[in-house]
Amino acid sequence: MTTKGNLINGEWVVIDKTFNDINPSDTNDIIGTYSTAGEAEVSAAIDAAREAFKTWQFSTPQQRFDVLDAAGTEILARKAELGALLSREEGKTLPEGIGEVTRAGHIFKYFAGEALRAHGEVLDSVRPGVKVEITREPVGVIGLICPWNFPIAIPAWKMAPAIAFGNTVVCKPAELTPGCAWELADILNRAGLPKGVLNVVFARGSVAGPLLIDGCDGISFTGSVPTGTRVRDAAVAKGKRIQCEMGGKNPVVVLDDADLNIAVNSVLNSSFFSSGHRCTASSRIIVTEGIADKFVEELAKATKAIKVGDSRADGVQMGPIASQEQLQIARDAVAKAKAQGGAIVAGGEDLTFGTPGYYYAPTLIDKTTPDMEINKEEVFGPVASVIRVKDLEEAIAVANDTEMGLSAGICTSSLKSAETFKRRIQSGMVMVNLPTAGVDYHVPFGGRKGSSYGPREQGAYAKEFYTIVKTAYQFAG
């Protein structure tokens, strides 16, 4: 099997030290072998990006549009192929994998347009004959630290705006899912980017993190709260621009007046699709007493009916957990919840199929209380817990009782209750009668409290992180 290298200064650099990309649906299946970057390679990538920025910052909007648009076109043309790769290496079902690739293509198309929509302002000064210009300029070299759960969409929504606004990039993808990042780098490299504008290094976080924080002008991070907190603190200490998207312990409230089918389907999607590997997944289900018994009964029935299996097999609704480590986290969380008094009404056990994989049954735990660890710590797997409350007031209080605040949902037929919830919930995103996971590519993404730090990602709001505002005065006579 040919070893795939790191993209540094427009060249694929192969190193003797390697690691394998493993299929979580079949751990005997080695998808590819990749070069492990060390300090020398990460430093070289940063130096290449620094040199390329000298000219790329002055590239024309048309040049940036052409590259991003061409990349988006190729991604969309290859969505079936790339979707199959994504499902094979991350464990999403094939429709989910193709859907994520499609989103990545749309992101590049969107930011191609943003490159042409760079706006400024011209104001009259309070002083006669003086003109004021307000413009935006690129930040410089941006370090991207990406997670494994959306291995093409998240690199896309970081790379695309960085390049669109004239920055250069050093990207560190997750070691668990290198294939999609390599393909994305290859597409952009062939789309016409000058050498050094995009660099991709497959390095351990402990190796790449400190070097990126030292050598880049800005860091965009997506990952866990503990790691993100360390990255944030180190970057702030050095005066670097920083953007962190971290965890979620997202609530969905189901009120007595909710449409039962809508509520069950919304929660089922939020909690278990993509094996729960979504920071916007709803893992705390807060249900009012009048509907609780019937809702839990129907949700448990629907949870047990989810078809689990190889991520690329026809009809499979949930693939494996992405790694042995994540599987163990789910096992431990369920065991602890049970020991603390939770009642497992669906799932709670490993599953076995024809191939060795990290299979776990989607798990629903009833009779939990807000103070249980299952309702405090992010599991990041197909595990959801039910908290019973008496009314909307208590539901909002319980929903807000968390150190995180990324996404939240409510299922209700009352416009008043929906409006009250939207206004009072402490989260960056709110869904009404919809799954908590699933945000369009052209709108801002981010949360509050411990979930996010810095400007929002995606959409027009991305420019707040990837550009710097300059105010210029000129005497016009």
Short mmCIF file of C-alpha atoms in Angstrom, two decimals:
data_model
loop_
_atom_site.label_atom_id
_atom_site.label_comp_id
_atom_site.label_asym_id
_atom_site.label_seq_id
_atom_site.Cartn_x
_atom_site.Cartn_y
_atom_site.Cartn_z
CA MET A 1 0.00 0.00 0.00
CA THR A 2 1.46 3.37 -1.05
CA THR A 3 2.09 5.77 1.83
CA LYS A 4 0.37 9.13 1.46
CA GLY A 5 2.31 12.19 2.47
CA ASN A 6 1.82 15.58 4.04
CA LEU A 7 1.15 18.59 1.80
CA ILE A 8 3.94 21.10 2.47
CA ASN A 9 4.69 24.01 0.15
CA GLY A 10 2.78 22.39 -2.72
CA GLU A 11 4.60 19.04 -2.48
CA TRP A 12 3.59 15.71 -0.96
CA VAL A 13 6.21 14.94 1.69
CA VAL A 14 6.51 11.30 2.75
CA ILE A 15 8.12 10.41 6.08
CA ASP A 16 9.26 6.98 7.25
CA LYS A 17 7.07 7.06 10.36
CA THR A 18 3.50 6.08 9.40
CA PHE A 19 0.06 5.24 10.77
CA ASN A 20 -2.92 3.34 9.36
CA ASP A 21 -6.45 4.52 8.66
CA ILE A 22 -8.76 1.79 10.05
CA ASN A 23 -12.38 1.07 9.13
CA PRO A 24 -14.45 1.05 12.39
CA SER A 25 -17.04 -1.19 10.70
CA ASP A 26 -14.33 -3.79 10.00
CA THR A 27 -11.09 -3.30 11.90
CA ASN A 28 -9.34 -5.79 9.61
CA ASP A 29 -9.80 -3.28 6.77
CA ILE A 30 -6.85 -0.89 6.43
CA ILE A 31 -8.04 2.01 4.28
CA GLY A 32 -4.68 3.69 3.80
CA THR A 33 -1.26 4.42 5.26
CA TYR A 34 -0.23 8.00 6.01
CA SER A 35 3.00 9.74 6.92
CA THR A 36 3.24 11.00 10.48
CA ALA A 37 4.55 14.57 10.53
CA GLY A 38 7.01 15.57 13.22
CA GLU A 39 8.20 18.94 14.47
CA ALA A 40 10.35 19.51 11.37
CA GLU A 41 7.46 18.97 8.97
CA VAL A 42 5.01 21.12 10.96
CA SER A 43 7.59 23.91 11.17
CA ALA A 44 8.26 23.66 7.44
CA ALA A 45 4.54 23.92 6.73
CA ILE A 46 4.25 27.05 8.87
CA ASP A 47 7.27 28.59 7.13
CA ALA A 48 5.76 27.80 3.72
CA ALA A 49 2.46 29.40 4.69
CA ARG A 50 4.29 32.48 5.99
CA GLU A 51 6.19 32.88 2.73
CA ALA A 52 3.10 32.30 0.58
CA PHE A 53 1.14 34.91 2.53
CA LYS A 54 3.46 37.63 1.26
CA THR A 55 1.81 37.39 -2.15
CA TRP A 56 -1.49 35.55 -1.51
CA GLN A 57 -2.77 38.37 0.68
CA PHE A 58 -2.77 40.53 -2.46
CA SER A 59 -4.44 37.93 -4.71
CA THR A 60 -7.53 39.10 -6.57
CA PRO A 61 -11.06 38.10 -5.58
CA GLN A 62 -11.38 36.41 -8.98
CA GLN A 63 -8.31 34.26 -8.34
CA ARG A 64 -9.69 33.13 -4.98
CA PHE A 65 -13.16 32.57 -6.45
CA ASP A 66 -11.78 30.40 -9.26
CA VAL A 67 -9.88 28.11 -6.89
CA LEU A 68 -12.72 27.66 -4.41
CA ASP A 69 -15.37 27.26 -7.09
CA ALA A 70 -13.29 24.63 -8.91
CA ALA A 71 -12.78 22.74 -5.64
CA GLY A 72 -16.50 22.83 -4.89
CA THR A 73 -17.32 21.58 -8.38
CA GLU A 74 -14.97 18.59 -8.06
CA ILE A 75 -16.20 17.72 -4.58
CA LEU A 76 -19.81 17.65 -5.76
CA ALA A 77 -18.90 15.64 -8.86
CA ARG A 78 -17.17 13.03 -6.66
CA LYS A 79 -19.69 13.00 -3.81
CA ALA A 80 -20.50 9.28 -4.16
CA GLU A 81 -16.82 8.28 -4.14
CA LEU A 82 -15.82 10.64 -1.34
CA GLY A 83 -18.95 9.81 0.64
CA ALA A 84 -18.04 6.12 0.51
CA LEU A 85 -14.53 6.94 1.78
CA LEU A 86 -15.97 9.05 4.59
CA SER A 87 -18.37 6.32 5.66
CA ARG A 88 -15.60 3.75 5.52
CA GLU A 89 -13.16 5.67 7.70
CA GLU A 90 -15.49 7.50 10.14
CA GLY A 91 -18.44 5.12 10.44
CA LYS A 92 -21.28 7.33 9.24
CA THR A 93 -23.88 5.62 7.10
CA LEU A 94 -23.41 6.02 3.37
CA PRO A 95 -26.28 8.53 2.97
CA GLU A 96 -24.80 10.56 5.85
CA GLY A 97 -21.34 10.38 4.28
CA ILE A 98 -22.59 11.54 0.89
CA GLY A 99 -24.61 14.27 2.60
CA GLU A 100 -21.53 15.56 4.42
CA VAL A 101 -19.48 15.62 1.22
CA THR A 102 -22.28 17.50 -0.52
CA ARG A 103 -22.25 20.04 2.28
CA ALA A 104 -18.49 20.48 1.87
CA GLY A 105 -18.96 21.17 -1.84
CA HIS A 106 -21.64 23.75 -1.08
CA ILE A 107 -19.38 25.40 1.51
CA PHE A 108 -16.64 25.92 -1.09
CA LYS A 109 -19.16 27.29 -3.57
CA TYR A 110 -20.55 29.66 -0.96
CA PHE A 111 -17.15 31.03 0.06
CA ALA A 112 -16.12 31.36 -3.57
CA GLY A 113 -18.94 33.89 -3.74
CA GLU A 114 -17.85 35.51 -0.48
CA ALA A 115 -14.45 36.20 -2.02
CA LEU A 116 -16.26 38.44 -4.52
CA ARG A 117 -18.52 39.99 -1.87
CA ALA A 118 -15.82 41.63 0.24
CA HIS A 119 -17.45 44.85 1.41
CA GLY A 120 -16.02 48.01 2.91
CA GLU A 121 -17.40 51.36 3.96
CA VAL A 122 -16.68 54.97 3.08
CA LEU A 123 -17.76 57.56 5.66
CA ASP A 124 -17.55 61.31 5.91
CA SER A 125 -15.36 62.47 8.78
CA VAL A 126 -16.64 65.09 11.20
CA ARG A 127 -13.73 67.15 9.87
CA PRO A 128 -14.25 68.95 6.56
CA GLY A 129 -12.49 67.49 3.54
CA VAL A 130 -11.57 64.21 5.26
CA LYS A 131 -12.65 60.81 4.00
CA VAL A 132 -12.79 57.66 6.16
CA GLU A 133 -12.41 54.16 4.69
CA ILE A 134 -13.17 50.98 6.62
CA THR A 135 -11.80 47.83 5.00
CA ARG A 136 -11.05 44.22 5.92
CA GLU A 137 -7.70 42.50 5.44
CA PRO A 138 -6.57 38.89 5.94
CA VAL A 139 -5.19 37.89 9.34
CA GLY A 140 -2.14 35.99 8.04
CA VAL A 141 -1.25 32.34 8.65
CA ILE A 142 -4.15 30.38 10.15
CA GLY A 143 -3.67 27.09 11.96
CA LEU A 144 -6.63 24.73 11.70
CA ILE A 145 -7.07 21.92 14.23
CA CYS A 146 -9.88 19.64 13.03
CA PRO A 147 -11.81 16.76 14.65
CA TRP A 148 -12.64 13.29 13.33
CA ASN A 149 -16.44 13.37 13.47
CA PHE A 150 -16.95 15.58 10.37
CA PRO A 151 -13.73 14.80 8.49
CA ILE A 152 -14.56 16.77 5.34
CA ALA A 153 -17.20 19.32 6.33
CA ILE A 154 -15.30 20.89 9.24
CA PRO A 155 -11.98 21.22 7.36
CA ALA A 156 -14.03 22.69 4.51
CA TRP A 157 -15.75 25.31 6.64
CA LYS A 158 -12.38 26.36 8.05
CA MET A 159 -10.23 26.19 4.90
CA ALA A 160 -12.73 27.85 2.56
CA PRO A 161 -13.20 31.16 4.42
CA ALA A 162 -9.52 31.34 5.34
CA ILE A 163 -8.54 31.11 1.67
CA ALA A 164 -11.46 33.24 0.45
CA PHE A 165 -10.33 36.18 2.56
CA GLY A 166 -6.65 35.95 1.58
CA ASN A 167 -5.11 33.96 4.43
CA THR A 168 -2.77 31.01 4.16
CA VAL A 169 -3.38 27.76 6.03
CA VAL A 170 -1.70 24.99 7.99
CA CYS A 171 -4.27 22.29 8.75
CA LYS A 172 -3.87 19.46 11.25
CA PRO A 173 -6.62 16.90 10.60
CA ALA A 174 -7.58 14.23 13.11
CA GLU A 175 -5.43 11.10 12.99
CA LEU A 176 -8.55 8.94 13.15
CA THR A 177 -9.85 10.16 9.76
CA PRO A 178 -6.98 11.26 7.52
CA GLY A 179 -8.42 10.08 4.19
CA CYS A 180 -10.99 12.82 3.65
CA ALA A 181 -8.53 15.56 4.63
CA TRP A 182 -5.93 14.17 2.22
CA GLU A 183 -8.44 14.12 -0.63
CA LEU A 184 -9.59 17.66 0.17
CA ALA A 185 -5.98 18.89 0.19
CA ASP A 186 -5.34 17.15 -3.13
CA ILE A 187 -8.41 18.75 -4.70
CA LEU A 188 -7.41 22.24 -3.57
CA ASN A 189 -3.80 21.72 -4.53
CA ARG A 190 -4.86 20.82 -8.09
CA ALA A 191 -7.45 23.62 -8.23
CA GLY A 192 -4.74 26.22 -8.70
CA LEU A 193 -3.61 27.33 -5.26
CA PRO A 194 -0.06 28.70 -5.28
CA LYS A 195 2.36 26.55 -3.31
CA GLY A 196 2.29 27.15 0.40
CA VAL A 197 -1.19 28.66 0.56
CA LEU A 198 -2.57 25.38 1.91
CA ASN A 199 -0.48 22.94 3.93
CA VAL A 200 -1.79 19.77 5.60
CA VAL A 201 0.19 17.87 8.23
CA PHE A 202 -0.77 14.56 9.84
CA ALA A 203 0.82 15.20 13.23
CA ARG A 204 -0.11 14.37 16.78
CA GLY A 205 -1.84 17.20 18.61
CA SER A 206 0.89 17.30 21.24
CA VAL A 207 3.43 17.91 18.47
CA ALA A 208 1.50 20.25 16.18
CA GLY A 209 -0.47 22.24 18.74
CA PRO A 210 2.35 24.20 20.40
CA LEU A 211 4.06 24.86 17.06
CA LEU A 212 0.86 26.14 15.44
CA ILE A 213 0.11 28.39 18.40
CA ASP A 214 3.65 29.78 18.30
CA GLY A 215 3.95 30.17 14.54
CA CYS A 216 0.48 31.12 13.28
CA ASP A 217 -1.41 34.39 13.54
CA GLY A 218 -4.71 32.70 14.34
CA ILE A 219 -5.96 29.29 15.44
CA SER A 220 -9.35 27.76 14.62
CA PHE A 221 -10.00 24.69 16.77
CA THR A 222 -12.83 22.16 16.90
CA GLY A 223 -12.70 19.37 19.44
CA SER A 224 -13.23 18.47 23.08
CA VAL A 225 -13.65 20.95 25.91
CA PRO A 226 -10.45 19.95 27.80
CA THR A 227 -8.24 20.17 24.71
CA GLY A 228 -9.94 23.31 23.44
CA THR A 229 -9.50 25.01 26.80
CA ARG A 230 -5.76 24.30 26.73
CA VAL A 231 -5.46 25.55 23.15
CA ARG A 232 -7.47 28.68 23.95
CA ASP A 233 -5.45 29.55 27.04
CA ALA A 234 -2.12 29.03 25.28
CA ALA A 235 -3.19 31.12 22.28
CA VAL A 236 -4.59 33.95 24.40
CA ALA A 237 -1.38 34.03 26.45
CA LYS A 238 0.55 34.66 23.23
CA GLY A 239 -1.92 37.26 21.96
CA LYS A 240 -3.06 35.10 19.05
CA ARG A 241 -6.46 35.29 17.41
CA ILE A 242 -8.40 32.22 18.56
CA GLN A 243 -11.68 30.52 17.66
CA CYS A 244 -12.77 27.39 19.54
CA GLU A 245 -15.78 25.15 18.96
CA MET A 246 -15.91 22.60 21.74
CA GLY A 247 -18.43 20.28 23.33
CA GLY A 248 -22.13 20.22 23.94
CA LYS A 249 -24.46 18.65 26.47
CA ASN A 250 -27.47 19.65 24.47
CA PRO A 251 -31.02 19.51 25.82
CA VAL A 252 -34.23 18.89 23.96
CA VAL A 253 -37.45 19.69 25.82
CA VAL A 254 -40.65 17.76 25.06
CA LEU A 255 -43.79 19.40 26.40
CA ASP A 256 -47.18 17.81 27.06
CA ASP A 257 -48.66 19.48 23.97
CA ALA A 258 -45.98 18.18 21.58
CA ASP A 259 -46.91 16.16 18.52
CA LEU A 260 -45.72 12.72 19.63
CA ASN A 261 -44.49 11.57 16.21
CA ILE A 262 -42.60 14.80 15.57
CA ALA A 263 -41.04 14.66 19.03
CA VAL A 264 -39.95 11.02 18.75
CA ASN A 265 -38.48 11.46 15.27
CA SER A 266 -36.70 14.69 16.20
CA VAL A 267 -35.11 13.18 19.29
CA LEU A 268 -34.24 9.93 17.50
CA ASN A 269 -32.36 11.89 14.82
CA SER A 270 -30.73 14.24 17.33
CA SER A 271 -29.52 11.58 19.72
CA PHE A 272 -28.55 8.57 17.62
CA PHE A 273 -27.88 9.41 13.99
CA SER A 274 -24.18 9.58 13.09
CA SER A 275 -23.71 7.31 16.15
CA GLY A 276 -24.18 10.36 18.35
CA HIS A 277 -20.86 11.76 17.10
CA ARG A 278 -22.16 15.29 16.73
CA CYS A 279 -21.41 18.15 19.09
CA THR A 280 -24.97 19.31 18.44
CA ALA A 281 -26.53 15.93 19.33
CA SER A 282 -29.20 16.05 22.04
CA SER A 283 -28.09 13.82 24.90
CA ARG A 284 -30.40 15.27 27.59
CA ILE A 285 -34.11 14.68 26.89
CA ILE A 286 -36.19 16.79 29.26
CA VAL A 287 -39.83 15.67 29.25
CA THR A 288 -42.85 17.03 31.13
CA GLU A 289 -44.82 14.61 33.26
CA GLY A 290 -48.04 14.50 31.25
CA ILE A 291 -46.42 13.05 28.13
CA ALA A 292 -43.37 11.38 29.69
CA ASP A 293 -44.57 7.77 29.97
CA LYS A 294 -46.00 7.60 26.45
CA PHE A 295 -43.08 9.49 24.93
CA VAL A 296 -40.44 7.29 26.58
CA GLU A 297 -42.35 4.16 25.54
CA GLU A 298 -42.50 5.27 21.90
CA LEU A 299 -38.91 6.57 21.83
CA ALA A 300 -37.61 3.34 23.36
CA LYS A 301 -39.50 1.34 20.74
CA ALA A 302 -38.07 3.50 17.93
CA THR A 303 -34.56 3.32 19.42
CA LYS A 304 -34.65 -0.48 19.52
CA ALA A 305 -35.78 -0.50 15.87
CA ILE A 306 -32.75 1.43 14.61
CA LYS A 307 -30.85 -0.85 12.23
CA VAL A 308 -27.17 -0.91 13.20
CA GLY A 309 -24.46 -2.37 10.99
CA ASP A 310 -21.64 -1.76 8.54
CA SER A 311 -21.80 1.92 7.66
CA ARG A 312 -21.93 1.27 3.90
CA ALA A 313 -24.53 -1.50 3.93
CA ASP A 314 -27.97 -0.88 2.45
CA GLY A 315 -30.65 0.03 4.95
CA VAL A 316 -28.29 0.65 7.87
CA GLN A 317 -29.42 3.62 9.96
CA MET A 318 -26.51 3.78 12.40
CA GLY A 319 -22.95 2.63 11.86
CA PRO A 320 -20.31 1.79 14.45
CA ILE A 321 -18.76 4.04 17.04
CA ALA A 322 -15.67 5.59 15.49
CA SER A 323 -12.97 4.06 17.72
CA GLN A 324 -12.25 1.69 20.58
CA GLU A 325 -11.67 4.67 22.87
CA GLN A 326 -15.07 6.20 22.11
CA LEU A 327 -16.74 2.81 22.51
CA GLN A 328 -15.28 2.46 25.99
CA ILE A 329 -16.41 5.97 26.92
CA ALA A 330 -19.98 5.02 25.98
CA ARG A 331 -19.81 1.74 27.92
CA ASP A 332 -18.46 3.48 31.04
CA ALA A 333 -21.05 6.28 30.89
CA VAL A 334 -23.94 3.82 30.64
CA ALA A 335 -22.60 1.64 33.46
CA LYS A 336 -22.18 4.68 35.71
CA ALA A 337 -25.70 5.95 34.93
CA LYS A 338 -27.15 2.53 35.75
CA ALA A 339 -25.21 2.39 39.03
CA GLN A 340 -26.55 5.84 39.97
CA GLY A 341 -30.19 4.78 39.45
CA GLY A 342 -30.85 5.21 35.73
CA ALA A 343 -33.11 2.68 34.03
CA ILE A 344 -31.91 1.41 30.64
CA VAL A 345 -35.02 1.12 28.45
CA ALA A 346 -33.20 0.51 25.14
CA GLY A 347 -29.71 -0.64 24.21
CA GLY A 348 -26.87 -0.62 26.69
CA GLU A 349 -24.82 -3.41 25.13
CA ASP A 350 -22.21 -4.18 22.48
CA LEU A 351 -23.41 -5.61 19.19
CA THR A 352 -21.66 -8.15 16.98
CA PHE A 353 -21.88 -8.66 13.24
CA GLY A 354 -19.95 -10.54 10.58
CA THR A 355 -16.87 -8.33 10.89
CA PRO A 356 -14.99 -7.03 13.95
CA GLY A 357 -16.06 -3.45 14.61
CA TYR A 358 -16.91 -0.95 17.32
CA TYR A 359 -20.63 -1.65 17.44
CA TYR A 360 -22.84 -0.46 20.27
CA ALA A 361 -26.61 -0.40 20.54
CA PRO A 362 -28.25 3.04 20.63
CA THR A 363 -29.03 3.50 24.30
CA LEU A 364 -31.85 5.31 26.08
CA ILE A 365 -31.70 5.77 29.87
CA ASP A 366 -34.84 6.76 31.78
CA LYS A 367 -35.27 7.94 35.39
CA THR A 368 -32.15 10.09 35.51
CA THR A 369 -31.75 13.28 37.51
CA PRO A 370 -29.97 16.50 36.52
CA ASP A 371 -27.13 15.94 38.98
CA MET A 372 -26.11 12.54 37.55
CA GLU A 373 -22.82 12.40 35.70
CA ILE A 374 -24.60 11.18 32.54
CA ASN A 375 -26.28 14.62 32.43
CA LYS A 376 -23.09 16.56 33.10
CA GLU A 377 -20.40 14.97 30.93
CA GLU A 378 -20.42 14.72 27.12
CA VAL A 379 -20.47 11.07 26.02
CA PHE A 380 -20.17 11.77 22.27
CA GLY A 381 -21.81 8.48 21.39
CA PRO A 382 -25.29 6.98 20.85
CA VAL A 383 -26.42 7.49 24.45
CA ALA A 384 -29.28 9.72 25.63
CA SER A 385 -30.84 10.20 29.06
CA VAL A 386 -34.36 11.22 30.09
CA ILE A 387 -35.05 13.80 32.81
CA ARG A 388 -38.68 14.21 33.89
CA VAL A 389 -39.93 17.66 34.94
CA LYS A 390 -43.30 19.17 35.85
CA ASP A 391 -43.55 22.12 33.43
CA LEU A 392 -41.81 24.48 30.97
CA GLU A 393 -40.37 26.61 33.77
CA GLU A 394 -38.57 23.65 35.33
CA ALA A 395 -37.57 22.36 31.88
CA ILE A 396 -35.80 25.62 31.03
CA ALA A 397 -34.03 25.68 34.39
CA VAL A 398 -32.80 22.10 33.92
CA ALA A 399 -31.84 22.75 30.28
CA ASN A 400 -29.71 25.74 31.33
CA ASP A 401 -28.07 23.83 34.19
CA THR A 402 -24.91 22.98 32.25
CA GLU A 403 -21.48 24.47 31.66
CA MET A 404 -22.05 24.17 27.91
CA GLY A 405 -24.48 25.90 25.58
CA LEU A 406 -24.18 24.88 21.96
CA SER A 407 -27.59 23.74 20.69
CA ALA A 408 -31.01 23.19 22.24
CA GLY A 409 -34.43 22.10 21.05
CA ILE A 410 -38.05 22.12 22.05
CA CYS A 411 -41.01 20.09 20.80
CA THR A 412 -44.31 21.86 21.37
CA SER A 413 -47.44 22.99 19.54
CA SER A 414 -47.54 26.23 21.52
CA LEU A 415 -46.12 29.31 19.84
CA LYS A 416 -45.92 31.02 23.24
CA SER A 417 -43.87 28.17 24.73
CA ALA A 418 -41.58 28.10 21.69
CA GLU A 419 -40.96 31.85 21.88
CA THR A 420 -40.35 31.70 25.63
CA PHE A 421 -37.85 28.87 25.15
CA LYS A 422 -36.02 30.60 22.31
CA ARG A 423 -35.65 33.74 24.39
CA ARG A 424 -34.55 32.14 27.66
CA ILE A 425 -32.44 29.15 26.63
CA GLN A 426 -28.71 29.71 27.05
CA SER A 427 -27.46 28.26 23.78
CA GLY A 428 -26.05 29.54 20.54
CA MET A 429 -28.56 27.64 18.38
CA VAL A 430 -32.20 26.73 19.00
CA MET A 431 -34.45 24.30 17.13
CA VAL A 432 -38.25 24.14 17.39
CA ASN A 433 -39.86 20.81 16.41
CA LEU A 434 -36.62 19.89 14.63
CA PRO A 435 -33.51 17.85 15.49
CA THR A 436 -30.89 19.81 17.44
CA ALA A 437 -28.23 18.62 14.98
CA GLY A 438 -28.19 20.04 11.47
CA VAL A 439 -27.26 23.63 10.61
CA ASP A 440 -27.24 25.02 7.07
CA TYR A 441 -23.86 25.92 5.57
CA HIS A 442 -24.70 29.61 5.08
CA VAL A 443 -25.65 30.47 8.67
CA PRO A 444 -23.45 31.11 11.74
CA PHE A 445 -22.48 28.10 13.85
CA GLY A 446 -21.48 28.32 17.49
CA GLY A 447 -22.53 28.31 21.11
CA ARG A 448 -22.22 29.95 24.49
CA LYS A 449 -20.52 29.28 27.82
CA GLY A 450 -18.01 26.42 27.62
CA SER A 451 -19.09 25.30 24.15
CA SER A 452 -17.52 28.09 22.12
CA TYR A 453 -14.96 30.86 22.31
CA GLY A 454 -14.37 33.61 19.79
CA PRO A 455 -16.27 34.57 16.63
CA ARG A 456 -18.79 32.28 14.95
CA GLU A 457 -17.97 29.88 12.14
CA GLN A 458 -19.72 29.57 8.76
CA GLY A 459 -21.73 31.99 6.67
CA ALA A 460 -21.07 35.70 6.45
CA TYR A 461 -20.03 35.71 10.11
CA ALA A 462 -16.84 33.81 9.25
CA LYS A 463 -15.22 37.07 8.17
CA GLU A 464 -15.17 38.21 11.82
CA PHE A 465 -12.44 35.68 12.53
CA TYR A 466 -10.60 35.47 9.21
CA THR A 467 -10.27 39.22 8.60
CA ILE A 468 -9.02 42.27 10.49
CA VAL A 469 -10.74 45.64 10.24
CA LYS A 470 -8.64 48.62 9.13
CA THR A 471 -9.76 52.24 9.44
CA ALA A 472 -7.99 54.73 7.13
CA TYR A 473 -8.27 58.52 6.95
CA GLN A 474 -7.40 60.64 3.95
CA PHE A 475 -7.49 64.37 3.42
CA ALA A 476 -9.46 64.87 0.20
CA GLY A 477 -9.09 68.63 -0.03
#
